[in-house]
CSV table of C-alpha atoms in Angstrom, one decimal:
chain,number,residue,atom,x,y,z
I,1,MET,CA,0.0,0.1,-0.2
I,2,LYS,CA,1.5,3.3,-1.2
I,3,PRO,CA,1.3,5.7,2.1
I,4,VAL,CA,-0.1,8.9,2.1
I,5,ARG,CA,1.7,11.6,3.6
I,6,SER,CA,-0.2,14.7,5.8
I,7,ASN,CA,0.8,17.8,7.4
I,8,PRO,CA,2.8,16.9,10.1
I,9,ASP,CA,2.1,20.3,11.5
I,10,ARG,CA,-1.5,19.9,12.2
I,11,ASP,CA,-3.3,18.9,15.5
I,12,ASP,CA,-6.6,18.8,14.3
I,13,ILE,CA,-6.1,15.6,11.8
I,14,THR,CA,-9.7,13.9,11.2
I,15,LEU,CA,-10.1,10.8,8.8
I,16,PRO,CA,-13.2,10.4,6.8
I,17,ARG,CA,-16.0,9.0,8.3
I,18,MET,CA,-17.1,5.7,6.9
I,19,PRO,CA,-20.8,6.3,5.1
I,20,SER,CA,-23.6,5.8,7.4
I,21,TRP,CA,-25.2,3.4,4.6
I,22,VAL,CA,-22.1,0.7,5.6
I,23,THR,CA,-22.4,1.5,9.4
I,24,SER,CA,-26.1,0.6,9.3
I,25,PRO,CA,-26.3,-2.5,7.2
I,26,ARG,CA,-29.6,-4.2,6.4
I,27,GLY,CA,-30.4,-7.4,4.8
I,28,GLU,CA,-28.8,-10.9,5.1
I,29,ALA,CA,-28.7,-12.0,1.7
I,30,LEU,CA,-25.1,-13.0,0.7
I,31,GLU,CA,-25.0,-10.1,-2.1
I,32,ASP,CA,-26.0,-7.6,0.4
I,33,VAL,CA,-23.7,-8.1,2.5
I,34,ALA,CA,-20.6,-9.1,0.6
I,35,PHE,CA,-21.0,-5.3,-1.2
I,36,MET,CA,-21.3,-3.8,2.4
I,37,SER,CA,-18.1,-5.6,3.6
I,38,GLY,CA,-16.6,-4.4,0.2
I,39,ALA,CA,-17.4,-0.7,0.8
I,40,ALA,CA,-16.4,-1.0,4.3
I,41,LEU,CA,-12.7,-2.5,3.2
I,42,GLY,CA,-12.5,-0.1,0.5
I,43,HIS,CA,-12.8,3.0,3.2
I,44,LEU,CA,-10.5,0.9,5.5
I,45,HIS,CA,-7.7,0.9,2.7
I,46,LEU,CA,-7.8,4.4,2.4
I,47,VAL,CA,-7.0,4.5,6.2
I,48,LEU,CA,-4.2,2.4,6.3
I,49,VAL,CA,-2.3,4.2,3.8
I,50,ARG,CA,-2.4,7.6,6.2
I,51,THR,CA,1.1,8.4,7.2
I,52,ASP,CA,-0.9,10.2,10.2
I,53,VAL,CA,-1.9,7.0,11.3
I,54,PRO,CA,0.6,5.3,13.8
I,55,GLN,CA,-0.2,1.8,11.7
I,56,SER,CA,2.0,-0.8,13.7
I,57,LEU,CA,0.3,0.8,17.0
I,58,LEU,CA,-2.9,0.4,15.2
I,59,ARG,CA,-2.1,-3.1,14.4
I,60,GLU,CA,-1.2,-4.1,18.2
I,61,ARG,CA,-4.6,-2.7,19.3
I,62,LEU,CA,-6.9,-4.4,17.0
I,63,ALA,CA,-4.6,-7.8,17.5
I,64,LEU,CA,-5.3,-7.2,21.4
I,65,ARG,CA,-9.1,-7.0,20.5
I,66,ALA,CA,-8.6,-10.3,18.5
I,67,THR,CA,-6.6,-11.6,21.4
I,68,GLU,CA,-9.7,-11.0,24.1
I,69,VAL,CA,-12.0,-12.7,21.2
I,70,SER,CA,-9.7,-15.7,21.2
I,71,VAL,CA,-8.9,-15.9,24.8
I,72,ALA,CA,-12.7,-16.2,25.5
I,73,LEU,CA,-13.0,-18.8,23.2
I,74,SER,CA,-10.8,-20.7,24.9
I,75,GLY,CA,-12.8,-20.6,27.9
I,76,ARG,CA,-10.6,-18.2,29.8
I,77,PRO,CA,-11.6,-15.2,31.9
I,78,GLU,CA,-8.7,-12.8,30.9
I,79,ARG,CA,-9.1,-9.3,29.4
I,80,ALA,CA,-7.0,-6.9,28.0
I,81,ALA,CA,-5.7,-5.7,31.1
I,82,ASP,CA,-4.7,-9.3,32.0
I,83,LEU,CA,-2.6,-9.9,28.5
I,84,ARG,CA,-1.2,-6.8,28.9
I,85,ASP,CA,0.4,-7.8,32.4
I,86,ALA,CA,1.3,-11.3,30.8
I,87,VAL,CA,3.3,-10.2,28.1
I,88,GLN,CA,4.8,-6.5,29.0
I,89,LEU,CA,6.0,-7.7,32.5
I,90,LEU,CA,7.7,-10.7,31.1
I,91,ARG,CA,10.9,-11.2,32.7
I,92,LEU,CA,13.8,-13.0,30.9
I,93,GLY,CA,13.1,-17.1,31.1
I,94,ASP,CA,9.6,-16.6,32.1
I,95,GLN,CA,6.6,-18.3,30.2
I,96,PRO,CA,3.4,-15.9,29.7
I,97,GLY,CA,1.0,-18.5,30.2
I,98,PRO,CA,-2.0,-19.7,28.0
I,99,ALA,CA,-3.4,-16.6,27.2
I,100,GLY,CA,-0.2,-14.1,27.1
I,101,GLU,CA,0.9,-17.0,24.5
I,102,LEU,CA,-2.2,-16.3,22.6
I,103,TYR,CA,-1.7,-12.5,22.5
I,104,GLN,CA,2.4,-13.1,21.6
I,105,ASN,CA,1.0,-14.9,18.5
I,106,TRP,CA,-1.5,-12.1,17.5
I,107,ARG,CA,1.3,-9.6,18.2
I,108,GLN,CA,3.9,-11.6,16.1
I,109,ALA,CA,1.7,-12.1,13.0
I,110,VAL,CA,0.7,-8.4,13.0
I,111,GLU,CA,4.4,-7.4,13.3
I,112,ARG,CA,6.2,-8.2,10.3
I,113,PRO,CA,5.2,-7.9,6.4
I,114,VAL,CA,2.9,-11.0,5.7
I,115,SER,CA,5.1,-14.1,4.9
I,116,VAL,CA,4.4,-17.7,5.5
I,117,LYS,CA,8.1,-17.2,7.4
I,118,ALA,CA,6.8,-14.7,9.3
I,119,LEU,CA,3.6,-16.4,10.1
I,120,HIS,CA,5.6,-19.7,11.4
I,121,ARG,CA,7.7,-17.4,13.7
I,122,ALA,CA,4.0,-15.8,15.1
I,123,LEU,CA,2.6,-19.9,15.4
I,124,PRO,CA,6.0,-22.0,15.8
I,125,SER,CA,3.6,-25.2,16.6
I,126,TYR,CA,2.3,-25.2,13.7
I,127,PRO,CA,5.3,-26.4,10.7
I,128,ALA,CA,5.4,-23.6,7.9
I,129,THR,CA,4.7,-26.2,5.5
I,130,GLU,CA,1.0,-26.9,7.0
I,131,LEU,CA,0.4,-23.2,7.4
I,132,ALA,CA,1.2,-22.5,3.9
I,133,ALA,CA,-0.9,-25.6,2.6
I,134,TRP,CA,-3.8,-24.3,4.4
I,135,LEU,CA,-3.6,-20.8,3.0
I,136,ASP,CA,-2.6,-22.7,-0.7
I,137,GLN,CA,-5.3,-24.9,-0.8
I,138,CYS,CA,-7.7,-22.1,0.0
I,139,ASP,CA,-6.5,-19.8,-2.7
I,140,GLY,CA,-9.2,-18.0,-4.1
I,141,ARG,CA,-7.3,-17.6,-7.9
I,142,ARG,CA,-7.5,-21.5,-8.2
I,143,THR,CA,-10.6,-22.8,-6.6
I,144,GLY,CA,-12.9,-20.0,-7.6
I,145,GLN,CA,-14.0,-19.2,-4.6
I,146,GLY,CA,-15.0,-15.3,-5.0
I,147,GLY,CA,-13.6,-12.2,-3.5
I,148,PRO,CA,-11.4,-11.8,-0.1
I,149,VAL,CA,-14.0,-12.5,2.2
I,150,ALA,CA,-15.0,-15.7,0.7
I,151,ARG,CA,-11.2,-16.7,0.4
I,152,ALA,CA,-11.0,-16.0,4.3
I,153,ALA,CA,-13.8,-17.8,5.3
I,154,ALA,CA,-12.8,-20.8,3.2
I,155,VAL,CA,-9.2,-20.7,5.2
I,156,LEU,CA,-11.3,-20.6,8.4
I,157,GLU,CA,-13.2,-22.8,7.6
I,158,ALA,CA,-10.3,-25.5,6.5
I,159,VAL,CA,-8.5,-25.4,9.4
I,160,LEU,CA,-11.2,-25.8,11.8
I,161,SER,CA,-12.0,-28.7,9.6
I,162,ASP,CA,-8.8,-30.2,10.5
I,163,GLN,CA,-8.5,-28.4,13.8
I,164,PRO,CA,-11.6,-27.6,15.4
I,165,ARG,CA,-10.2,-26.7,19.0
I,166,ALA,CA,-7.6,-24.1,17.2
I,167,GLU,CA,-10.0,-21.1,16.7
I,168,HIS,CA,-7.1,-18.9,17.2
I,169,LEU,CA,-5.3,-20.2,14.7
I,170,GLY,CA,-8.3,-20.2,12.2
I,171,LEU,CA,-8.4,-16.9,12.6
I,172,ILE,CA,-4.9,-15.8,12.5
I,173,LEU,CA,-5.0,-17.6,9.0
I,174,ALA,CA,-8.3,-16.0,8.2
I,175,ASP,CA,-7.0,-12.7,8.6
I,176,VAL,CA,-3.7,-13.7,6.9
I,177,ALA,CA,-5.9,-14.9,3.6
I,178,LEU,CA,-7.4,-11.3,4.0
I,179,ALA,CA,-4.7,-9.2,4.0
I,180,GLN,CA,-2.8,-11.6,1.1
I,181,SER,CA,-6.2,-11.3,-1.2
I,182,LEU,CA,-6.2,-7.1,-0.8
I,183,GLY,CA,-2.6,-6.8,-1.4
I,184,TRP,CA,-2.1,-5.6,2.1
I,185,ASP,CA,1.5,-5.4,3.6
I,186,HIS,CA,0.6,-6.5,6.8
I,187,VAL,CA,-2.5,-9.0,8.7
I,188,VAL,CA,-4.8,-6.3,10.1
I,189,PRO,CA,-7.1,-8.2,12.5
I,190,LEU,CA,-10.3,-7.9,11.4
I,191,LEU,CA,-12.5,-11.4,11.5
I,192,GLY,CA,-10.2,-12.3,14.9
I,193,GLY,CA,-11.9,-9.5,16.4
I,194,GLY,CA,-15.3,-9.8,15.0
I,195,LEU,CA,-16.3,-13.4,14.9
I,196,THR,CA,-18.6,-14.9,17.8
I,197,PRO,CA,-18.3,-18.3,18.7
I,198,ARG,CA,-22.2,-19.1,17.2
I,199,ASP,CA,-20.2,-18.0,13.8
I,200,LEU,CA,-17.2,-20.3,14.2
I,201,ARG,CA,-19.9,-23.2,14.3
I,202,LYS,CA,-20.9,-22.5,10.8
I,203,THR,CA,-19.9,-24.0,7.2
I,204,GLY,CA,-20.6,-22.6,3.3
I,205,GLU,CA,-22.7,-19.7,3.2
I,206,PRO,CA,-23.7,-18.8,6.7
I,207,LEU,CA,-20.2,-18.8,7.4
I,208,ARG,CA,-19.4,-16.4,4.6
I,209,VAL,CA,-22.4,-14.5,5.1
I,210,ALA,CA,-21.1,-13.9,8.8
I,211,CYS,CA,-17.4,-13.2,8.0
I,212,HIS,CA,-18.9,-10.1,5.9
I,213,HIS,CA,-20.9,-8.9,9.0
I,214,ALA,CA,-17.5,-9.3,11.0
I,215,VAL,CA,-15.3,-7.6,8.1
I,216,VAL,CA,-18.4,-4.7,8.0
I,217,GLY,CA,-18.2,-4.3,12.3
I,218,SER,CA,-14.0,-4.5,12.8
I,219,ALA,CA,-13.7,-2.2,9.8
I,220,ILE,CA,-16.1,0.4,11.6
I,221,GLU,CA,-13.9,-0.1,14.7
I,222,ALA,CA,-10.7,0.2,13.0
I,223,THR,CA,-11.6,3.6,11.3
I,224,ARG,CA,-12.6,4.7,14.8
I,225,MET,CA,-9.6,3.5,16.6
I,226,ALA,CA,-7.2,4.7,13.9
I,227,ALA,CA,-8.9,8.3,13.9
I,228,ASP,CA,-8.4,8.7,17.7
I,229,LEU,CA,-4.4,7.4,17.6
I,230,ALA,CA,-3.6,9.8,14.8
I,231,ARG,CA,-5.0,12.7,17.0
I,232,ARG,CA,-3.2,11.1,20.3
I,233,ALA,CA,0.0,10.5,18.0
I,234,ALA,CA,-0.4,14.0,16.7
I,235,ARG,CA,-0.3,15.6,20.7
I,236,LEU,CA,2.9,13.1,21.4
I,237,LYS,CA,5.0,14.4,18.7
I,238,ALA,CA,3.7,17.8,19.5
I,239,VAL,CA,5.1,17.9,22.8
I,240,THR,CA,8.5,15.8,22.0
I,241,PRO,CA,10.8,18.9,21.7
I,242,LYS,CA,9.6,19.8,25.1
I,243,LEU,CA,11.3,16.4,26.2
I,244,ARG,CA,15.2,17.4,27.5
I,245,ALA,CA,15.8,13.4,28.8
I,246,LYS,CA,18.8,11.8,26.7
I,247,GLY,CA,17.3,9.4,24.3
I,248,ALA,CA,13.7,10.9,24.8
I,249,GLY,CA,13.0,10.8,21.0
I,250,GLN,CA,13.4,6.7,20.7
I,251,ALA,CA,11.4,6.6,23.6
I,252,VAL,CA,8.7,8.3,21.5
I,253,GLU,CA,9.2,6.1,18.5
I,254,LEU,CA,8.3,3.2,21.0
I,255,PHE,CA,4.8,4.4,22.3
I,256,LEU,CA,4.1,5.3,18.8
I,257,THR,CA,4.6,1.6,17.6
I,258,ARG,CA,3.2,-0.5,20.9
I,259,ASP,CA,0.0,-0.6,22.5
I,260,ALA,CA,1.4,-0.8,25.9
I,261,VAL,CA,5.2,0.1,27.4
I,262,ALA,CA,6.7,-0.6,30.6
I,263,PRO,CA,9.5,1.9,31.8
I,264,ALA,CA,12.3,-0.8,32.1
I,265,ALA,CA,11.6,-1.3,28.0
I,266,LEU,CA,12.5,2.6,27.4
I,267,VAL,CA,16.4,1.6,27.0
I,268,SER,CA,17.3,4.5,25.7
I,269,LEU,CA,16.7,6.5,28.6
I,270,ASN,CA,19.9,4.7,30.3
I,271,SER,CA,18.0,4.3,33.9
I,272,ASP,CA,15.0,3.2,35.3
I,273,ARG,CA,14.5,6.4,37.5
I,274,ALA,CA,14.8,8.9,34.1
I,275,ALA,CA,12.2,5.9,32.1
I,276,ARG,CA,9.6,6.5,35.1
I,277,ARG,CA,10.3,10.1,35.2
I,278,LEU,CA,9.8,10.5,31.0
I,279,CYS,CA,6.5,8.4,31.5
I,280,ASP,CA,4.9,10.7,34.4
I,281,ARG,CA,6.1,13.6,32.4
I,282,LEU,CA,4.4,12.6,29.3
I,283,VAL,CA,1.5,11.7,31.3
I,284,ASP,CA,1.3,15.3,32.9
I,285,LEU,CA,1.5,16.9,29.0
I,286,GLY,CA,-1.2,14.7,28.2
I,287,ALA,CA,0.5,12.8,25.4
I,288,VAL,CA,0.2,9.2,26.9
I,289,ARG,CA,-1.9,7.3,29.5
I,290,GLU,CA,-1.1,5.3,32.5
I,291,LEU,CA,-2.9,1.9,31.7
I,292,THR,CA,-3.1,-0.2,35.2
I,293,GLY,CA,-4.1,2.2,37.7
I,294,ARG,CA,-1.6,1.0,39.8
I,295,ASN,CA,1.4,2.6,42.0
I,296,THR,CA,3.8,0.1,40.9
I,297,PHE,CA,4.2,-1.8,37.7
I,298,ARG,CA,2.7,0.4,35.8
I,299,LEU,CA,2.6,0.3,31.6
I,300,TYR,CA,2.3,3.3,29.5
I,301,GLY,CA,0.5,3.7,26.3
I,302,VAL,CA,-0.9,6.5,23.5
């Protein structure tokens, strides 16, 4: 996707809203929902090429949303705050636990450009050849299964047929297939955050209809999230010249790419004390938020 450049000096960044006829869809016929999802994806594509949107951060936030769905499907109680703790507060040699592992799967899936090698890195429990086979056997260019959402639905159905209890695997691969079909460089979690347990029990046309609905809902949410992050990123960039700490620039870049940051991760600040002081300063300036509400083991994010 070719980036669309914007004026970096603007602090009133606005993104075009999704048309109301997309946000209030009617009908359940396949051709109707397919039209709506195509319109939603076309609008989202324009958002994903804007340079004023912190794209890596947007993908991480959507990955967190998708992980909450995957964790709920596995019957576990963890939510966003628990998932952040499970991954961001890990020490060397620690294991993240089942929910944290799911979060790592999703984060790594969106981190690198789409490829089987990157996908295997995100899902090391599955051989690269097996991952490629699931994607290849449902390649719409060869099977005639239609557009991007139809291909993603076919991949999801194939994975769940082979691995009925691996919902997160099916959802990640479905979003990979969607990104590949749309020509996107990175996975953007849409189906992973939009499908319900009931949807995942469907097959054939009912599953395709559910996937189209999920894409519309997730594209609307992603557009709203992108607009919010663009404004927050602009604020953070605007206050960066006020930061006197050595290494503050590298720290700011980390905030613009990660959903949550622990002060210990700000290695450019040279000390934990300097990192904590910078985080508190950014909170005072209204540029980042403290995400935990705790006095210790705090996490910060745009």
